[in-house]
Amino acid sequence: SLTLKHGAHRLGKRTDPMMERWRNYGLGQFIHWGLYAIPGGHWNGAYYGGAAEWIRAWKGMPNEQYDNLYKEFDPAEFDPKAWAEQAKDMGAKYMIITTKHHDGFCLWPSEFTDYDVTNTPYGNDIIGPLVEAYDAVGIDVYLYFSVMDWNHPGYRSKLETINDKEAYEEFKEFTRNQLLELLERYPTTKGLWFDGTWDAAWKEQADFADNLATEMREMIPGLIIGSRFRPDDYGNRHFDSNGDLMGDYEQGWERKLPETYEETKGNDWDCVMTVPENQWGYHSDWRGHVKTSYELIEMLVKSVSLDGNFVMNFGPNGQGEIRQEETQLAKEIGEWMDKNNEAIYGCGYLDWEKQDWGYYTKDRQTGKIYMIVFNRPLNGALKIKTPDKVSLDKVYSLKDSSQSFVPEEIHKNEFFIHYPFSEHIDSPIVIVIEPSSNEIDQNNSYQKA
Ligand SMILES: C[C@@H]1N[C@@H](c2nc3ccccc3[nH]2)[C@H](O)[C@@H]1O
């Protein structure tokens, strides 16, 4: 393998309490909010078909017109407590908020630029009240930060001339100043979610990024930073030139999910997901497929079944309101979570053979196994294949533990659980397989006898 100065500094998962807490979240909320919410995917009567938070890059939106939107930012309906309450009811355990997206507009009063909330009609800090409101309801806050910054004069996507390099040095100092400023202003933040780090210029900054990551981790011990922040000595991101994961978890699953455990390489990871096909910021006219709560719950369950977290995106409008479609989804997901979150929180991958009816999760503490059924077989017979010597003498419905099942053995280590699908069921059901005492060894995993 290559000797790298700025490759992965740790092999395998982080095992400290802050990371344990992170890997047991299950469900998170992403919030994309900024000036792009004002045009909301339209400008001069024209519809923008791209991602709303990228509207500045659209030829239909002249840059100087976008760059004057801050003069209209005055979200009269912004109510951080209401946002936090809604996220709590949905069952989110963490929230990621855009402090600065690619456009460079800062939702906090930054000492290092005038392109921030203080120079808008609204005038006040947005990030602080959000951190406070979410902390108050016990939801951990993470700060999204885009390195790419279309507003800063020193930003370059690639470094070709001496001038580029000099300008970029100023940009790097600005970036460091803003990140340290965020951690100083919001010390309860549990981590940073970096974005906009794919440009060639940034991929040359292995040394700078590594040192900055070290500095941030010193400021807030236990800080969680994903794989999308820094490049290695050869400009590789997420995985270094030896194929080892950089950062504390894999951040590559944007609008997509792994199919198998192998694809996760046994790393911690999160999936960040839009409700429409590709809208993070507010777009007033969602076109194409809008995901249902059933689909989002299945993505959540699939993520947890493969040892990941699922982060659902919200894009508040220019007035600071959560749109009705997202409110309805949060309500439906919350209703399912109220009844079934035992199969989500603190749960992860179970190495039993995946079956067609849905997903297994396993509680990392108790060793309890959950069968989360999405596709019930027409005959109601749910097949399971177990490792050797696993007893199935305690199998029952999560909804009603008095409803127990006696699995029918159909083959060695192969069983049917006959579920009476008599009543109408329109949301995923959960069956619990409680390990009997002699099966749980000290690290709560099923052992081959
Ligand atoms: C989490 C998501 N990442 C940003 C983004 N910009 C991209 C440009 C090209 C390809 C993928 C991108 N994702 C999106 O604007 C959103 O913030």
XYZ file of C-alpha atoms and ligand atoms in Angstrom:
466
model
C 0.000 0.000 0.000
C 1.036 3.617 -0.518
C 2.531 5.663 2.298
C 0.144 8.579 2.697
C 0.597 11.622 4.899
C -3.026 12.690 4.499
C -4.901 9.464 3.962
C -7.126 7.672 6.472
C -5.890 8.216 10.028
C -7.965 5.344 11.406
C -8.963 1.968 10.077
C -12.369 0.616 11.020
C -15.202 2.283 12.881
C -14.796 4.920 15.571
C -15.803 3.288 18.868
C -16.108 6.336 21.156
C -19.421 7.357 22.816
C -20.098 10.286 20.423
C -19.848 7.963 17.426
C -21.879 5.244 19.170
C -24.593 7.883 19.640
C -24.362 8.831 15.958
C -24.654 5.231 14.678
C -27.741 4.640 16.800
C -29.707 7.647 15.464
C -31.492 5.828 12.630
C -33.468 8.833 11.371
C -32.250 12.370 10.643
C -33.624 15.568 9.129
C -31.740 17.602 6.508
C -32.804 21.256 6.154
C -31.804 23.199 3.031
C -32.714 26.843 3.545
C -31.264 30.004 2.020
C -31.748 32.740 -0.543
C -32.649 30.149 -3.221
C -35.949 29.652 -1.328
C -37.022 33.147 -2.432
C -37.203 32.421 -6.197
C -38.236 28.816 -5.382
C -37.328 27.469 -8.807
C -38.834 30.259 -10.908
C -37.498 33.569 -12.222
C -38.975 36.181 -14.546
C -41.925 33.893 -15.080
C -39.747 31.002 -16.237
C -39.654 27.552 -14.636
C -36.222 26.181 -13.603
C -36.039 22.421 -14.004
C -32.834 21.955 -12.027
C -32.304 21.639 -8.265
C -33.730 24.849 -6.744
C -30.619 25.568 -4.652
C -28.610 25.669 -7.899
C -30.789 28.309 -9.583
C -27.893 30.805 -9.584
C -26.128 28.510 -12.079
C -29.131 28.664 -14.443
C -28.903 30.942 -17.484
C -32.429 32.157 -16.639
C -31.122 33.712 -13.428
C -28.487 36.446 -14.070
C -25.856 36.249 -11.322
C -26.210 39.877 -10.245
C -29.965 39.395 -9.828
C -29.403 36.336 -7.636
C -26.693 38.179 -5.710
C -29.213 40.886 -4.796
C -31.790 38.484 -3.367
C -30.347 38.957 0.128
C -32.041 42.382 0.091
C -35.389 40.536 0.102
C -34.595 37.962 2.799
C -37.143 38.592 5.557
C -38.753 35.226 6.578
C -41.601 36.497 8.738
C -42.891 32.957 9.395
C -39.576 31.482 10.561
C -40.339 29.548 13.757
C -37.416 27.350 14.843
C -39.361 25.908 17.774
C -42.123 24.739 15.430
C -39.536 23.134 13.113
C -37.939 21.359 16.087
C -41.326 20.190 17.411
C -42.245 18.750 14.012
C -38.880 16.963 13.722
C -39.350 15.558 17.227
C -42.797 14.238 16.362
C -41.411 12.657 13.192
C -38.836 10.788 15.288
C -35.661 12.435 13.970
C -32.686 12.055 16.308
C -30.403 14.503 14.478
C -30.727 17.471 12.142
C -28.309 18.857 9.549
C -28.780 22.572 8.671
C -27.215 24.442 5.761
C -25.127 27.198 7.330
C -23.738 28.173 3.907
C -24.638 26.536 0.599
C -22.735 26.846 -2.692
C -23.999 30.443 -3.182
C -21.912 31.580 -0.196
C -24.769 33.232 1.712
C -24.278 32.716 5.455
C -27.255 32.028 7.713
C -25.201 33.171 10.707
C -23.588 36.576 11.445
C -20.100 35.959 10.070
C -17.239 38.243 10.961
C -15.556 37.338 7.672
C -18.111 38.373 5.083
C -20.938 40.884 4.567
C -22.905 38.268 2.600
C -24.810 37.081 5.614
C -28.114 37.433 7.474
C -27.075 40.622 9.290
C -27.205 42.517 5.975
C -30.759 41.472 5.146
C -34.079 43.024 6.206
C -34.421 40.084 8.598
C -31.091 40.932 10.196
C -30.898 38.172 12.789
C -28.950 34.947 13.248
C -30.837 31.922 11.889
C -28.443 29.169 12.988
C -28.325 30.054 16.694
C -32.101 29.873 17.309
C -32.261 26.604 15.335
C -29.442 25.020 17.364
C -31.147 26.162 20.566
C -34.606 24.921 19.545
C -33.364 21.498 18.399
C -31.069 21.044 21.404
C -34.066 21.857 23.620
C -36.060 18.908 22.238
C -33.045 16.557 22.340
C -32.278 16.470 18.629
C -28.529 16.715 17.922
C -27.534 19.445 15.454
C -24.952 19.071 12.692
C -23.785 21.950 10.518
C -23.750 21.595 6.724
C -20.992 23.713 5.168
C -20.230 24.062 1.455
C -16.534 24.619 0.751
C -17.443 25.717 -2.781
C -18.476 29.371 -2.438
C -19.638 31.215 -5.535
C -19.619 34.557 -3.678
C -16.062 34.694 -2.417
C -13.643 36.423 -4.828
C -10.868 34.000 -3.910
C -12.838 30.854 -4.780
C -11.426 28.880 -7.721
C -12.542 25.556 -9.115
C -9.024 24.971 -10.431
C -5.612 26.554 -9.854
C -3.907 27.467 -13.109
C -2.159 30.818 -12.671
C -0.112 32.386 -9.895
C -3.041 34.733 -9.381
C -5.336 31.734 -8.895
C -3.031 30.341 -6.243
C -2.711 33.650 -4.395
C -6.461 34.258 -4.469
C -7.112 30.697 -3.318
C -4.808 31.115 -0.332
C -7.045 33.963 0.821
C -10.074 31.753 0.217
C -8.560 28.949 2.307
C -7.935 31.340 5.200
C -11.515 32.611 4.878
C -12.828 29.036 4.927
C -10.819 28.169 8.020
C -11.952 31.374 9.740
C -15.613 30.638 9.041
C -15.406 27.041 10.236
C -13.660 27.936 13.493
C -16.179 30.774 13.918
C -19.090 28.320 13.531
C -17.643 25.928 16.124
C -16.986 28.833 18.489
C -20.508 30.261 18.101
C -22.292 26.900 18.237
C -20.219 24.646 20.552
C -23.088 22.179 21.063
C -22.877 21.129 17.420
C -22.018 17.426 17.198
C -20.485 17.454 13.753
C -20.051 18.969 10.321
C -21.565 17.793 7.032
C -19.278 19.074 4.281
C -20.278 19.537 0.659
C -18.859 21.239 -2.446
C -15.455 19.597 -2.168
C -15.200 18.021 -5.607
C -13.315 20.824 -7.404
C -9.716 20.336 -8.575
C -8.497 23.305 -6.507
C -9.731 21.726 -3.273
C -8.418 18.305 -4.215
C -4.895 19.791 -4.042
C -5.405 20.872 -0.429
C -4.700 17.601 1.395
C -2.323 19.191 3.900
C -4.511 22.238 4.592
C -7.686 20.182 4.964
C -6.031 17.601 7.201
C -4.639 20.272 9.508
C -7.993 22.077 9.563
C -9.834 18.865 10.433
C -7.373 18.314 13.301
C -7.912 21.882 14.506
C -11.708 21.499 14.438
C -11.534 18.192 16.303
C -9.375 19.869 18.956
C -11.965 22.620 19.347
C -14.807 20.161 19.894
C -13.515 16.753 21.034
C -15.542 13.942 19.520
C -16.686 16.135 16.613
C -18.032 13.991 13.784
C -16.839 14.744 10.237
C -17.768 12.552 7.280
C -15.757 11.362 4.308
C -16.695 14.287 2.039
C -14.350 16.870 3.629
C -10.781 16.208 2.764
C -8.728 14.920 -0.178
C -5.731 12.654 0.335
C -2.174 13.208 -0.962
C -3.301 12.276 -4.493
C -6.608 14.178 -4.479
C -8.770 11.156 -3.726
C -11.880 11.780 -1.610
C -14.074 9.590 0.567
C -11.628 6.685 0.193
C -7.889 7.362 0.153
C -5.469 6.006 -2.443
C -5.228 2.759 -0.479
C -9.014 2.416 -0.489
C -9.410 3.271 3.187
C -12.289 5.484 4.329
C -11.308 9.017 5.373
C -13.372 10.745 8.053
C -15.731 9.165 10.540
C -18.406 7.736 8.218
C -19.095 7.386 4.523
C -20.964 10.316 3.002
C -21.279 9.064 -0.568
C -24.937 8.003 -0.441
C -26.630 11.127 -1.777
C -30.060 10.326 -3.250
C -29.126 6.667 -3.421
C -28.897 3.637 -1.141
C -26.625 0.590 -0.993
C -28.310 -2.692 -1.974
C -26.096 -5.023 0.063
C -24.027 -4.940 3.237
C -20.920 -5.624 1.146
C -21.413 -2.289 -0.639
C -21.119 -0.503 2.705
C -17.677 -2.071 3.215
C -18.637 -2.436 6.887
C -18.326 1.346 7.415
C -20.691 3.704 9.173
C -22.631 5.719 6.583
C -25.594 8.039 6.095
C -27.959 8.384 3.151
C -29.293 11.883 2.465
C -32.520 11.817 0.466
C -34.744 14.329 -1.322
C -38.534 14.005 -1.346
C -38.832 14.826 -5.080
C -36.292 13.224 -7.388
C -33.756 16.078 -6.986
C -34.829 19.160 -5.023
C -33.000 20.148 -1.831
C -33.873 23.858 -1.624
C -37.481 25.035 -1.855
C -39.045 24.671 -5.333
C -42.651 25.885 -5.489
C -43.526 23.501 -8.325
C -42.441 19.933 -7.622
C -42.644 17.924 -10.830
C -42.049 14.228 -11.388
C -42.234 11.634 -8.654
C -42.711 12.831 -5.078
C -41.910 10.063 -2.590
C -44.659 8.781 -0.297
C -44.168 8.152 3.410
C -44.294 4.404 2.604
C -41.275 4.797 0.278
C -39.399 6.976 2.774
C -40.069 4.515 5.626
C -38.776 1.694 3.446
C -35.593 3.690 2.706
C -35.192 4.371 6.437
C -35.623 0.685 7.304
C -33.310 -0.409 4.489
C -30.649 2.054 5.708
C -30.824 0.819 9.303
C -30.818 -2.816 8.123
C -27.463 -2.076 6.438
C -25.946 -0.218 9.447
C -26.647 3.289 8.098
C -28.632 6.386 9.055
C -31.365 7.850 6.838
C -31.616 11.649 6.529
C -34.791 13.041 4.918
C -34.577 16.509 3.389
C -36.854 19.484 4.115
C -36.758 22.721 2.089
C -38.564 25.564 3.880
C -39.949 28.357 1.667
C -38.809 31.975 1.449
C -41.103 32.956 4.325
C -39.619 30.297 6.612
C -42.559 27.887 6.433
C -42.287 24.119 6.110
C -44.417 23.277 3.069
C -47.599 21.263 3.455
C -46.301 18.188 1.566
C -43.352 17.840 3.957
C -45.556 18.450 6.987
C -47.859 15.625 5.875
C -44.933 13.252 5.304
C -43.442 14.121 8.712
C -46.818 13.319 10.304
C -47.178 9.946 8.551
C -43.582 8.914 9.258
C -44.010 10.017 12.879
C -47.136 7.863 13.236
C -45.224 4.801 12.053
C -42.206 5.650 14.191
C -44.364 6.127 17.299
C -45.364 2.474 17.040
C -42.201 0.927 15.581
C -39.152 2.976 16.548
C -37.933 0.113 18.760
C -36.911 -1.588 15.501
C -34.988 1.528 14.382
C -33.265 3.330 17.252
C -30.073 1.575 18.368
C -30.514 -1.046 15.665
C -28.360 -2.184 12.776
C -27.375 -4.995 10.464
C -28.195 -8.640 11.131
C -26.150 -11.182 9.176
C -29.074 -13.444 8.321
C -29.885 -14.102 4.677
C -32.091 -11.305 3.323
C -35.637 -12.438 2.500
C -38.093 -11.015 -0.052
C -40.680 -9.927 2.502
C -38.490 -7.074 3.805
C -35.662 -6.302 6.181
C -34.126 -7.488 9.428
C -32.748 -5.107 12.018
C -31.003 -6.093 15.222
C -30.893 -4.115 18.456
C -27.200 -3.701 19.202
C -27.809 -3.692 22.965
C -30.453 -6.383 23.524
C -29.798 -8.612 20.527
C -33.535 -8.520 19.735
C -34.241 -9.140 16.051
C -36.931 -7.281 14.123
C -38.531 -8.528 10.916
C -39.914 -5.441 9.151
C -42.363 -6.703 6.553
C -43.129 -4.645 3.433
C -43.952 -7.368 0.927
C -46.254 -9.921 2.513
C -46.417 -13.181 0.567
C -49.907 -13.930 -0.772
C -50.020 -17.046 1.428
C -48.836 -15.134 4.500
C -45.861 -17.467 4.955
C -42.795 -15.412 5.887
C -39.672 -17.475 5.262
C -36.642 -17.132 7.510
C -33.303 -18.887 7.373
C -31.317 -18.859 10.599
C -27.756 -19.730 11.538
C -27.313 -23.045 13.362
C -28.775 -23.592 16.791
C -30.886 -20.458 16.955
C -34.013 -20.937 19.003
C -37.191 -19.235 17.868
C -39.217 -19.814 20.965
C -40.109 -16.152 21.469
C -41.573 -14.666 18.298
C -44.298 -12.075 18.526
C -45.897 -9.019 16.932
C -44.323 -5.719 18.020
C -47.743 -4.101 17.880
C -49.241 -6.704 20.215
C -46.779 -8.909 22.104
C -49.637 -11.246 23.065
C -49.846 -12.168 19.376
C -47.098 -14.797 19.208
C -46.022 -17.127 16.446
C -44.673 -20.655 16.396
C -42.446 -20.898 13.321
C -42.952 -24.010 11.232
C -39.672 -25.760 10.454
C -39.584 -26.604 6.755
C -35.919 -27.500 6.464
C -32.776 -27.385 8.580
C -32.541 -23.805 9.852
C -35.411 -22.814 7.550
C -38.851 -21.820 8.829
C -42.155 -20.253 7.863
C -43.755 -17.735 10.137
C -47.428 -17.822 9.199
C -48.744 -14.325 9.621
C -52.556 -13.973 9.646
C -52.860 -11.257 7.078
C -56.589 -11.256 7.571
C -57.016 -7.642 8.639
C -56.255 -4.849 6.190
C -52.679 -3.673 6.668
C -51.290 -0.679 4.791
C -48.111 0.028 6.699
C -45.091 -2.180 7.392
C -45.552 -4.653 10.241
C -42.832 -5.637 12.683
C -42.304 -9.092 14.141
C -39.895 -9.542 17.045
C -37.618 -12.552 17.497
C -36.415 -12.429 21.057
C -33.182 -14.357 21.609
C -33.352 -16.881 24.429
C -30.838 -16.253 27.194
C -28.257 -18.926 26.280
C -27.880 -17.479 22.802
C -26.652 -14.075 23.808
C -22.915 -13.988 24.310
C -21.163 -10.994 25.841
C -21.377 -8.867 22.729
C -25.011 -9.584 22.130
C -24.634 -11.496 18.946
C -26.039 -14.832 17.996
C -23.272 -17.383 18.305
C -22.939 -20.628 16.513
C -23.245 -23.217 19.284
C -26.631 17.580 -0.304
C -26.687 18.053 -1.733
N -25.363 18.246 -2.309
C -25.463 19.352 -3.282
C -24.928 18.886 -4.592
N -24.394 19.659 -5.539
C -24.031 18.864 -6.539
C -23.435 19.098 -7.777
C -23.176 18.051 -8.629
C -23.491 16.767 -8.265
C -24.058 16.517 -7.032
C -24.337 17.578 -6.181
N -24.885 17.630 -4.960
C -26.930 19.666 -3.371
O -27.173 21.007 -3.744
C -27.357 19.394 -1.931
O -26.843 20.374 -1.047
